[in-house]
Coordinates of C-alpha atoms and ligand atoms in Angstrom, one line a residue:
M1 CA 0.8 31.2 -2.3
E2 CA -1.4 31.7 -5.3
N3 CA -1.1 29.0 -8.0
T4 CA 0.6 30.7 -11.0
K5 CA 1.4 27.6 -13.0
K6 CA -0.2 27.5 -16.5
R7 CA -2.8 24.8 -17.0
I8 CA -2.8 21.8 -19.3
F9 CA -5.7 19.7 -20.4
S10 CA -5.6 16.5 -22.6
G11 CA -7.5 13.3 -23.1
I12 CA -7.4 9.8 -24.6
Q13 CA -10.3 7.8 -25.8
P14 CA -10.8 4.3 -24.2
S15 CA -11.8 3.0 -27.7
G16 CA -9.2 0.2 -28.0
N17 CA -5.9 -0.9 -26.5
L18 CA -3.6 2.2 -26.3
T19 CA -0.7 2.1 -28.8
I20 CA 2.9 3.3 -28.8
G21 CA 1.4 6.2 -31.0
N22 CA -0.6 7.3 -27.9
Y23 CA 2.4 6.9 -25.7
L24 CA 5.1 8.6 -27.9
G25 CA 2.7 11.3 -29.3
A26 CA 0.9 12.1 -26.0
L27 CA 1.3 10.2 -22.7
R28 CA 5.1 10.5 -22.5
N29 CA 4.8 14.3 -22.8
W30 CA 2.0 14.4 -20.3
V31 CA 4.4 12.8 -17.7
Q32 CA 7.2 15.3 -18.5
L33 CA 4.9 18.4 -18.2
Q34 CA 3.6 17.5 -14.8
D35 CA 6.2 19.5 -12.8
D36 CA 5.9 22.7 -14.7
Y37 CA 2.1 22.9 -15.3
E38 CA -1.1 22.3 -13.5
C39 CA -2.1 19.2 -15.5
I40 CA -5.6 17.8 -16.0
Y41 CA -5.8 14.4 -17.8
C42 CA -9.0 12.8 -18.8
V43 CA -10.3 9.4 -20.1
V44 CA -12.7 10.8 -22.8
N45 CA -15.2 7.9 -22.8
M46 CA -18.0 10.1 -24.2
H47 CA -16.0 10.6 -27.4
A48 CA -15.6 6.8 -27.7
I49 CA -19.4 6.2 -28.2
T50 CA -19.4 8.1 -31.5
V51 CA -18.4 4.6 -32.7
R52 CA -20.6 1.7 -31.4
Q53 CA -19.1 0.2 -28.2
D54 CA -20.0 -2.8 -26.2
P55 CA -21.1 -1.3 -22.8
A56 CA -19.2 -3.8 -20.6
V57 CA -16.0 -3.4 -22.7
L58 CA -16.2 0.4 -22.6
R59 CA -16.6 0.4 -18.8
R60 CA -13.6 -2.0 -18.5
R61 CA -11.5 0.0 -20.9
S62 CA -12.1 3.3 -19.2
L63 CA -10.6 1.8 -16.0
E64 CA -7.7 0.2 -18.0
T65 CA -6.9 3.5 -19.7
M66 CA -6.8 5.2 -16.3
A67 CA -4.4 2.5 -15.1
I68 CA -2.2 3.1 -18.1
F69 CA -2.1 6.8 -17.3
L70 CA -0.8 5.9 -13.8
A71 CA 1.6 3.2 -15.1
C72 CA 3.2 5.7 -17.5
G73 CA 4.1 7.9 -14.6
I74 CA 1.2 10.3 -14.3
S75 CA 0.9 11.1 -10.6
P76 CA -2.4 11.7 -8.9
E77 CA -0.5 13.9 -6.3
K78 CA 0.6 16.2 -9.1
S79 CA -2.1 16.0 -11.7
I80 CA -5.9 15.8 -11.8
L81 CA -7.0 12.5 -13.4
F82 CA -10.7 11.9 -14.1
I83 CA -13.3 10.3 -16.3
Q84 CA -15.2 12.6 -18.7
S85 CA -18.7 11.1 -18.3
H86 CA -18.5 11.7 -14.5
I87 CA -18.6 15.5 -15.1
P88 CA -21.9 16.6 -16.6
E89 CA -20.6 20.1 -17.5
H90 CA -18.9 18.6 -20.6
T91 CA -22.2 18.0 -22.2
M92 CA -23.6 21.3 -20.9
L93 CA -20.8 23.3 -22.5
N94 CA -20.9 21.1 -25.6
W95 CA -24.5 22.2 -26.3
V96 CA -23.6 25.9 -25.9
M97 CA -20.6 25.5 -28.2
C98 CA -22.6 23.5 -30.8
C99 CA -24.9 26.6 -31.0
N100 CA -21.8 28.7 -31.8
T101 CA -20.2 26.4 -34.4
Y102 CA -20.9 26.6 -38.1
M103 CA -21.8 23.6 -40.2
G104 CA -19.0 24.4 -42.6
E105 CA -16.4 24.4 -39.8
A106 CA -17.4 21.0 -38.6
Q107 CA -17.6 19.7 -42.2
R108 CA -13.9 20.6 -42.8
M109 CA -12.6 18.3 -40.1
T110 CA -10.6 15.6 -41.8
Q111 CA -11.1 13.1 -39.0
F112 CA -14.8 13.2 -39.5
K113 CA -14.3 12.5 -43.2
D114 CA -12.0 9.5 -42.4
K115 CA -14.2 8.1 -39.7
S116 CA -17.4 8.4 -41.7
A117 CA -15.7 6.5 -44.5
R118 CA -14.7 3.8 -42.1
H119 CA -18.1 3.5 -40.3
A120 CA -20.4 4.1 -43.3
D121 CA -23.2 2.2 -41.5
N122 CA -23.2 4.6 -38.5
I123 CA -22.5 8.2 -39.6
N124 CA -24.2 9.7 -36.5
T125 CA -24.4 13.4 -35.6
G126 CA -22.2 12.7 -32.6
L127 CA -19.4 11.8 -35.0
F128 CA -20.0 15.1 -36.7
T129 CA -20.0 17.3 -33.6
Y130 CA -17.2 15.3 -31.9
P131 CA -14.6 18.2 -32.3
V132 CA -17.0 20.6 -30.6
L133 CA -17.1 18.2 -27.5
M134 CA -13.3 18.2 -27.6
A135 CA -13.3 22.0 -27.7
S136 CA -15.7 22.0 -24.8
D137 CA -13.4 19.7 -22.8
I138 CA -10.5 22.1 -23.3
L139 CA -12.3 25.3 -22.7
L140 CA -14.2 24.0 -19.6
Y141 CA -10.9 23.8 -17.8
Q142 CA -9.5 27.1 -19.1
A143 CA -6.4 25.2 -20.4
D144 CA -3.4 27.2 -21.7
L145 CA -1.8 24.2 -23.4
V146 CA -3.0 21.0 -25.0
P147 CA -0.4 18.2 -25.5
V148 CA -1.5 16.0 -28.4
G149 CA -0.2 14.2 -31.4
A150 CA -0.2 15.8 -34.9
D151 CA -3.5 14.2 -35.8
Q152 CA -5.4 16.4 -33.3
K153 CA -3.9 19.7 -34.5
Q154 CA -6.9 20.6 -36.7
H155 CA -9.3 20.1 -33.7
I156 CA -7.2 22.4 -31.5
E157 CA -7.4 25.1 -34.3
L158 CA -11.1 24.7 -34.3
T159 CA -11.1 25.1 -30.5
R160 CA -9.1 28.3 -30.8
D161 CA -11.6 29.7 -33.4
L162 CA -14.6 28.8 -31.2
C163 CA -12.9 30.3 -28.1
T164 CA -12.2 33.6 -29.9
R165 CA -15.7 33.8 -31.3
F166 CA -17.3 33.1 -28.0
N167 CA -15.1 35.7 -26.2
N168 CA -15.9 38.3 -28.9
T169 CA -19.6 37.6 -28.8
Y170 CA -20.2 37.3 -25.0
G171 CA -17.1 38.9 -23.4
E172 CA -13.9 37.4 -22.1
T173 CA -14.9 33.9 -20.8
F174 CA -12.3 31.3 -22.0
V175 CA -8.5 31.1 -22.0
L176 CA -7.2 30.7 -25.6
P177 CA -5.4 27.3 -25.7
E178 CA -2.2 26.5 -27.6
P179 CA -1.4 23.0 -29.1
Y180 CA 1.8 21.3 -27.8
I181 CA 3.0 18.8 -30.4
P182 CA 6.3 17.0 -29.9
K183 CA 9.1 17.3 -32.5
I184 CA 9.7 13.6 -32.6
G185 CA 6.9 11.0 -32.2
A186 CA 4.0 13.4 -33.1
R187 CA 2.8 11.0 -35.8
I188 CA 3.7 7.3 -35.5
M189 CA 2.6 5.6 -38.7
S190 CA 0.9 2.2 -39.2
L191 CA 3.4 -0.7 -39.5
Q192 CA 1.4 -2.2 -42.3
E193 CA 0.4 0.9 -44.3
P194 CA 3.0 3.5 -43.3
Q195 CA 1.2 6.3 -45.2
K196 CA -1.5 6.0 -42.5
T197 CA -1.3 7.1 -38.9
M198 CA -1.1 4.2 -36.4
S199 CA -4.5 3.8 -34.8
K200 CA -5.8 1.7 -31.9
S201 CA -8.9 1.1 -33.9
D202 CA -7.1 -0.3 -37.0
P203 CA -8.8 -3.7 -37.9
N204 CA -5.4 -5.2 -38.6
P205 CA -3.6 -5.8 -35.3
N206 CA -0.2 -6.0 -37.1
A207 CA -0.5 -2.3 -37.9
F208 CA 0.0 -1.2 -34.3
I209 CA 2.0 -2.0 -31.2
C210 CA 0.0 -1.8 -28.0
I211 CA 1.5 -0.4 -24.8
L212 CA 0.6 -3.8 -23.2
D213 CA 1.9 -6.1 -26.0
E214 CA 4.2 -8.9 -24.8
P215 CA 7.9 -8.7 -26.0
D216 CA 7.5 -11.6 -28.5
V217 CA 4.5 -9.9 -30.0
I218 CA 6.4 -6.6 -30.4
V219 CA 9.3 -8.4 -32.1
R220 CA 6.9 -10.2 -34.4
K221 CA 5.0 -7.1 -35.4
L222 CA 8.2 -5.2 -36.1
K223 CA 9.6 -8.1 -38.1
R224 CA 6.5 -7.9 -40.3
A225 CA 6.6 -4.1 -40.6
V226 CA 6.4 -2.9 -44.2
T227 CA 9.6 -1.2 -45.5
D228 CA 10.7 -0.8 -49.2
S229 CA 13.2 -2.4 -51.6
E230 CA 15.9 0.3 -51.4
G231 CA 17.9 -1.4 -48.7
V232 CA 19.5 1.8 -47.3
I233 CA 18.4 3.2 -44.0
A234 CA 17.6 6.9 -44.4
Y235 CA 15.0 9.3 -43.0
D236 CA 12.7 10.4 -45.8
P237 CA 9.1 10.3 -44.6
D238 CA 7.5 11.3 -47.9
N239 CA 9.2 8.7 -50.1
R240 CA 10.4 6.1 -47.5
A241 CA 7.5 6.1 -45.1
G242 CA 8.1 2.6 -43.6
V243 CA 11.8 2.9 -42.8
S244 CA 11.3 6.5 -41.6
N245 CA 8.6 5.4 -39.2
L246 CA 10.9 2.8 -37.7
L247 CA 13.6 5.5 -37.3
S248 CA 11.0 7.8 -35.6
I249 CA 10.0 5.1 -33.1
Y250 CA 13.7 4.5 -32.4
A251 CA 14.5 8.2 -31.9
A252 CA 11.4 8.8 -29.8
C253 CA 12.1 5.8 -27.5
T254 CA 15.8 6.6 -27.1
G255 CA 15.5 10.4 -26.9
K256 CA 18.2 10.7 -29.7
S257 CA 18.0 13.2 -32.5
M258 CA 17.0 12.0 -36.0
D259 CA 20.5 12.7 -37.3
Q260 CA 22.1 10.6 -34.5
S261 CA 19.5 7.8 -35.0
V262 CA 20.3 7.6 -38.7
K263 CA 24.0 7.4 -37.9
D264 CA 23.4 4.6 -35.4
F265 CA 22.3 2.4 -38.3
E266 CA 24.9 3.4 -40.9
G267 CA 25.9 0.4 -43.1
Q268 CA 23.2 -1.9 -41.5
G269 CA 20.2 -3.6 -43.2
Y270 CA 16.5 -3.5 -42.4
G271 CA 16.7 -6.8 -40.4
S272 CA 19.0 -5.2 -37.8
L273 CA 17.0 -2.0 -37.8
K274 CA 13.9 -4.0 -37.0
N275 CA 15.6 -5.9 -34.2
T276 CA 17.1 -2.9 -32.6
V277 CA 13.8 -1.0 -32.7
A278 CA 12.1 -4.0 -31.1
D279 CA 14.7 -3.9 -28.3
V280 CA 14.2 -0.2 -27.5
V281 CA 10.4 -0.5 -27.7
V282 CA 10.5 -3.5 -25.3
D283 CA 12.9 -1.6 -23.0
T284 CA 10.5 1.4 -23.0
L285 CA 7.3 -0.6 -22.4
S286 CA 8.5 -3.2 -19.9
P287 CA 8.5 -1.0 -16.8
I288 CA 5.2 0.5 -17.8
Q289 CA 3.7 -3.0 -18.2
A290 CA 5.0 -4.1 -14.8
E291 CA 3.5 -1.0 -13.1
Y292 CA 0.2 -1.5 -15.0
N293 CA -0.2 -5.1 -13.8
R294 CA 0.3 -3.9 -10.2
I295 CA -2.2 -1.0 -10.5
I296 CA -5.0 -2.9 -12.4
S297 CA -5.2 -5.5 -9.7
D298 CA -5.7 -2.8 -7.1
K299 CA -9.3 -1.7 -7.9
E300 CA -9.7 0.1 -4.6
Y301 CA -6.7 2.4 -5.3
L302 CA -8.0 3.1 -8.9
S303 CA -11.4 4.1 -7.6
K304 CA -9.9 6.4 -5.0
V305 CA -7.8 8.1 -7.7
I306 CA -10.8 8.6 -9.9
E307 CA -13.0 9.8 -7.1
E308 CA -10.5 12.4 -6.0
G309 CA -9.8 13.5 -9.6
D310 CA -13.6 13.8 -10.4
R311 CA -14.0 16.0 -7.3
K312 CA -11.2 18.4 -8.3
A313 CA -12.3 18.5 -12.0
S314 CA -15.9 19.1 -11.0
A315 CA -15.0 22.2 -9.0
I316 CA -13.2 23.8 -12.0
A317 CA -15.9 22.7 -14.5
Q318 CA -18.7 24.1 -12.3
R319 CA -16.9 27.5 -12.0
T320 CA -16.6 27.8 -15.8
M321 CA -20.2 26.6 -16.4
R322 CA -21.7 29.2 -14.0
K323 CA -19.8 31.9 -15.9
V324 CA -20.9 30.6 -19.3
Y325 CA -24.6 30.3 -18.3
H326 CA -24.5 33.8 -17.0
K327 CA -22.9 35.2 -20.1
V328 CA -25.3 33.4 -22.4
G329 CA -28.3 34.3 -20.3
L330 CA -29.2 30.7 -19.2
D331 CA -29.2 31.5 -15.5
S332 CA -31.9 33.5 -13.7
K333 CA -29.7 36.0 -11.9
Ligands
TYM1 P1 -7.0 9.6 -29.3 O1 -7.7 8.9 -28.2 O2 -7.2 9.1 -30.7 O3 -5.5 9.7 -29.1 C1 -4.9 10.1 -27.8 C2 -3.7 10.9 -28.0 O4 -2.7 10.1 -28.7 C3 -2.2 10.8 -29.9 N1 -2.0 9.8 -30.9 C4 -0.9 9.7 -31.6 N2 0.3 10.4 -31.6 C5 1.3 10.1 -32.4 N3 1.1 9.1 -33.3 C6 0.0 8.3 -33.4 N4 -0.1 7.3 -34.3 C7 -1.1 8.7 -32.5 N5 -2.3 8.2 -32.4 C8 -2.9 8.9 -31.4 C9 -3.4 11.8 -30.3 O5 -2.9 12.8 -31.1 C10 -3.9 12.2 -28.9 O6 -3.1 13.2 -28.4 N6 -10.0 13.6 -29.9 C11 -8.9 13.0 -29.1 C12 -9.2 12.9 -27.7 C13 -9.7 14.1 -27.0 C14 -8.9 15.2 -26.5 C15 -9.8 16.1 -25.9 C16 -7.5 15.4 -26.6 C17 -11.0 14.4 -26.6 N7 -11.0 15.6 -26.0 C18 -9.3 17.3 -25.4 C19 -7.0 16.6 -26.1 C20 -7.9 17.6 -25.5 C21 -8.6 11.7 -29.7 O7 -9.4 11.0 -30.3 O8 -7.4 11.2 -29.3

């Protein structure tokens, strides 16, 4: 029977220890989407080198990130799991797409502005063209849907613009992808500066909770989370960012609506909010951590999963690239 499922592509950078932001904004949905879509999930290690990385650490983190994918419940029987740098077509398409992207489009990307402010000593052209590589990742696999957190929405919009332009210029080549952004958990904020998105590369480790943090670390970080002096638990992300963020984490971990989550804390203080959020985060992460410890110690299994995923990804990527080279006139047929 012909495969009629729609296709999904998404990726995570191995640029630090994955956080509950990565889990609640992306990974959790990746797991749920596996039964209804043909899913392709990637460790995007080439994106990670836009910021200076220690080579040995990057190599180790790429494997650890793959082990986290598996530990969260992504199944190599259902989905294709692979490592970006193993498939050279990403860089091939990236170049073609760079030649079809305007400077102004890349300059508008807010993540580039943020990252160049944070890494003022290393504002490289890779950082600038990073969203074009991301667009290439998605278009290479002809993805219909891209499950991401809210911080990636602008990059998906750029991908759609580049896709439409390419198809109009060279003839129908790529599928036009849609973003898939969850209602709750799309933007988990920093625990220390709740106006900022929680990020695995934040220099202050108290700002984020890692998927692999021990229970006592999770409790401590949540106890220290910045709130406000109002003392009443309400959801108001614009004015009460800290408390609202804790409520979002609670709602995302328990699967409850925001209304129900606020009701659960009626009449309670911030101390008990923080304790209960810590409990649900620990309950959510404990089974993942146990599974992670099992998988990371089985290097042979991990290599097998990656080899198999690389092989399947490569077949799809090569098919698209042949088409692209032909359309652009880079082949000799
Ligand atoms: P990255 O590695 O920063 O994050 C991976 C995924 O986690 C989501 N996320 C969050 N969601 C909610 N709250 C947060 N605090 C939070 N932090 C991160 C991100 O939105 C993302 O879905 N450019 C991408 C990686 C990438 C990619 C792709 C994604 C490269 N190529 C192709 C999709 C398709 C990035 O830096 O994600």
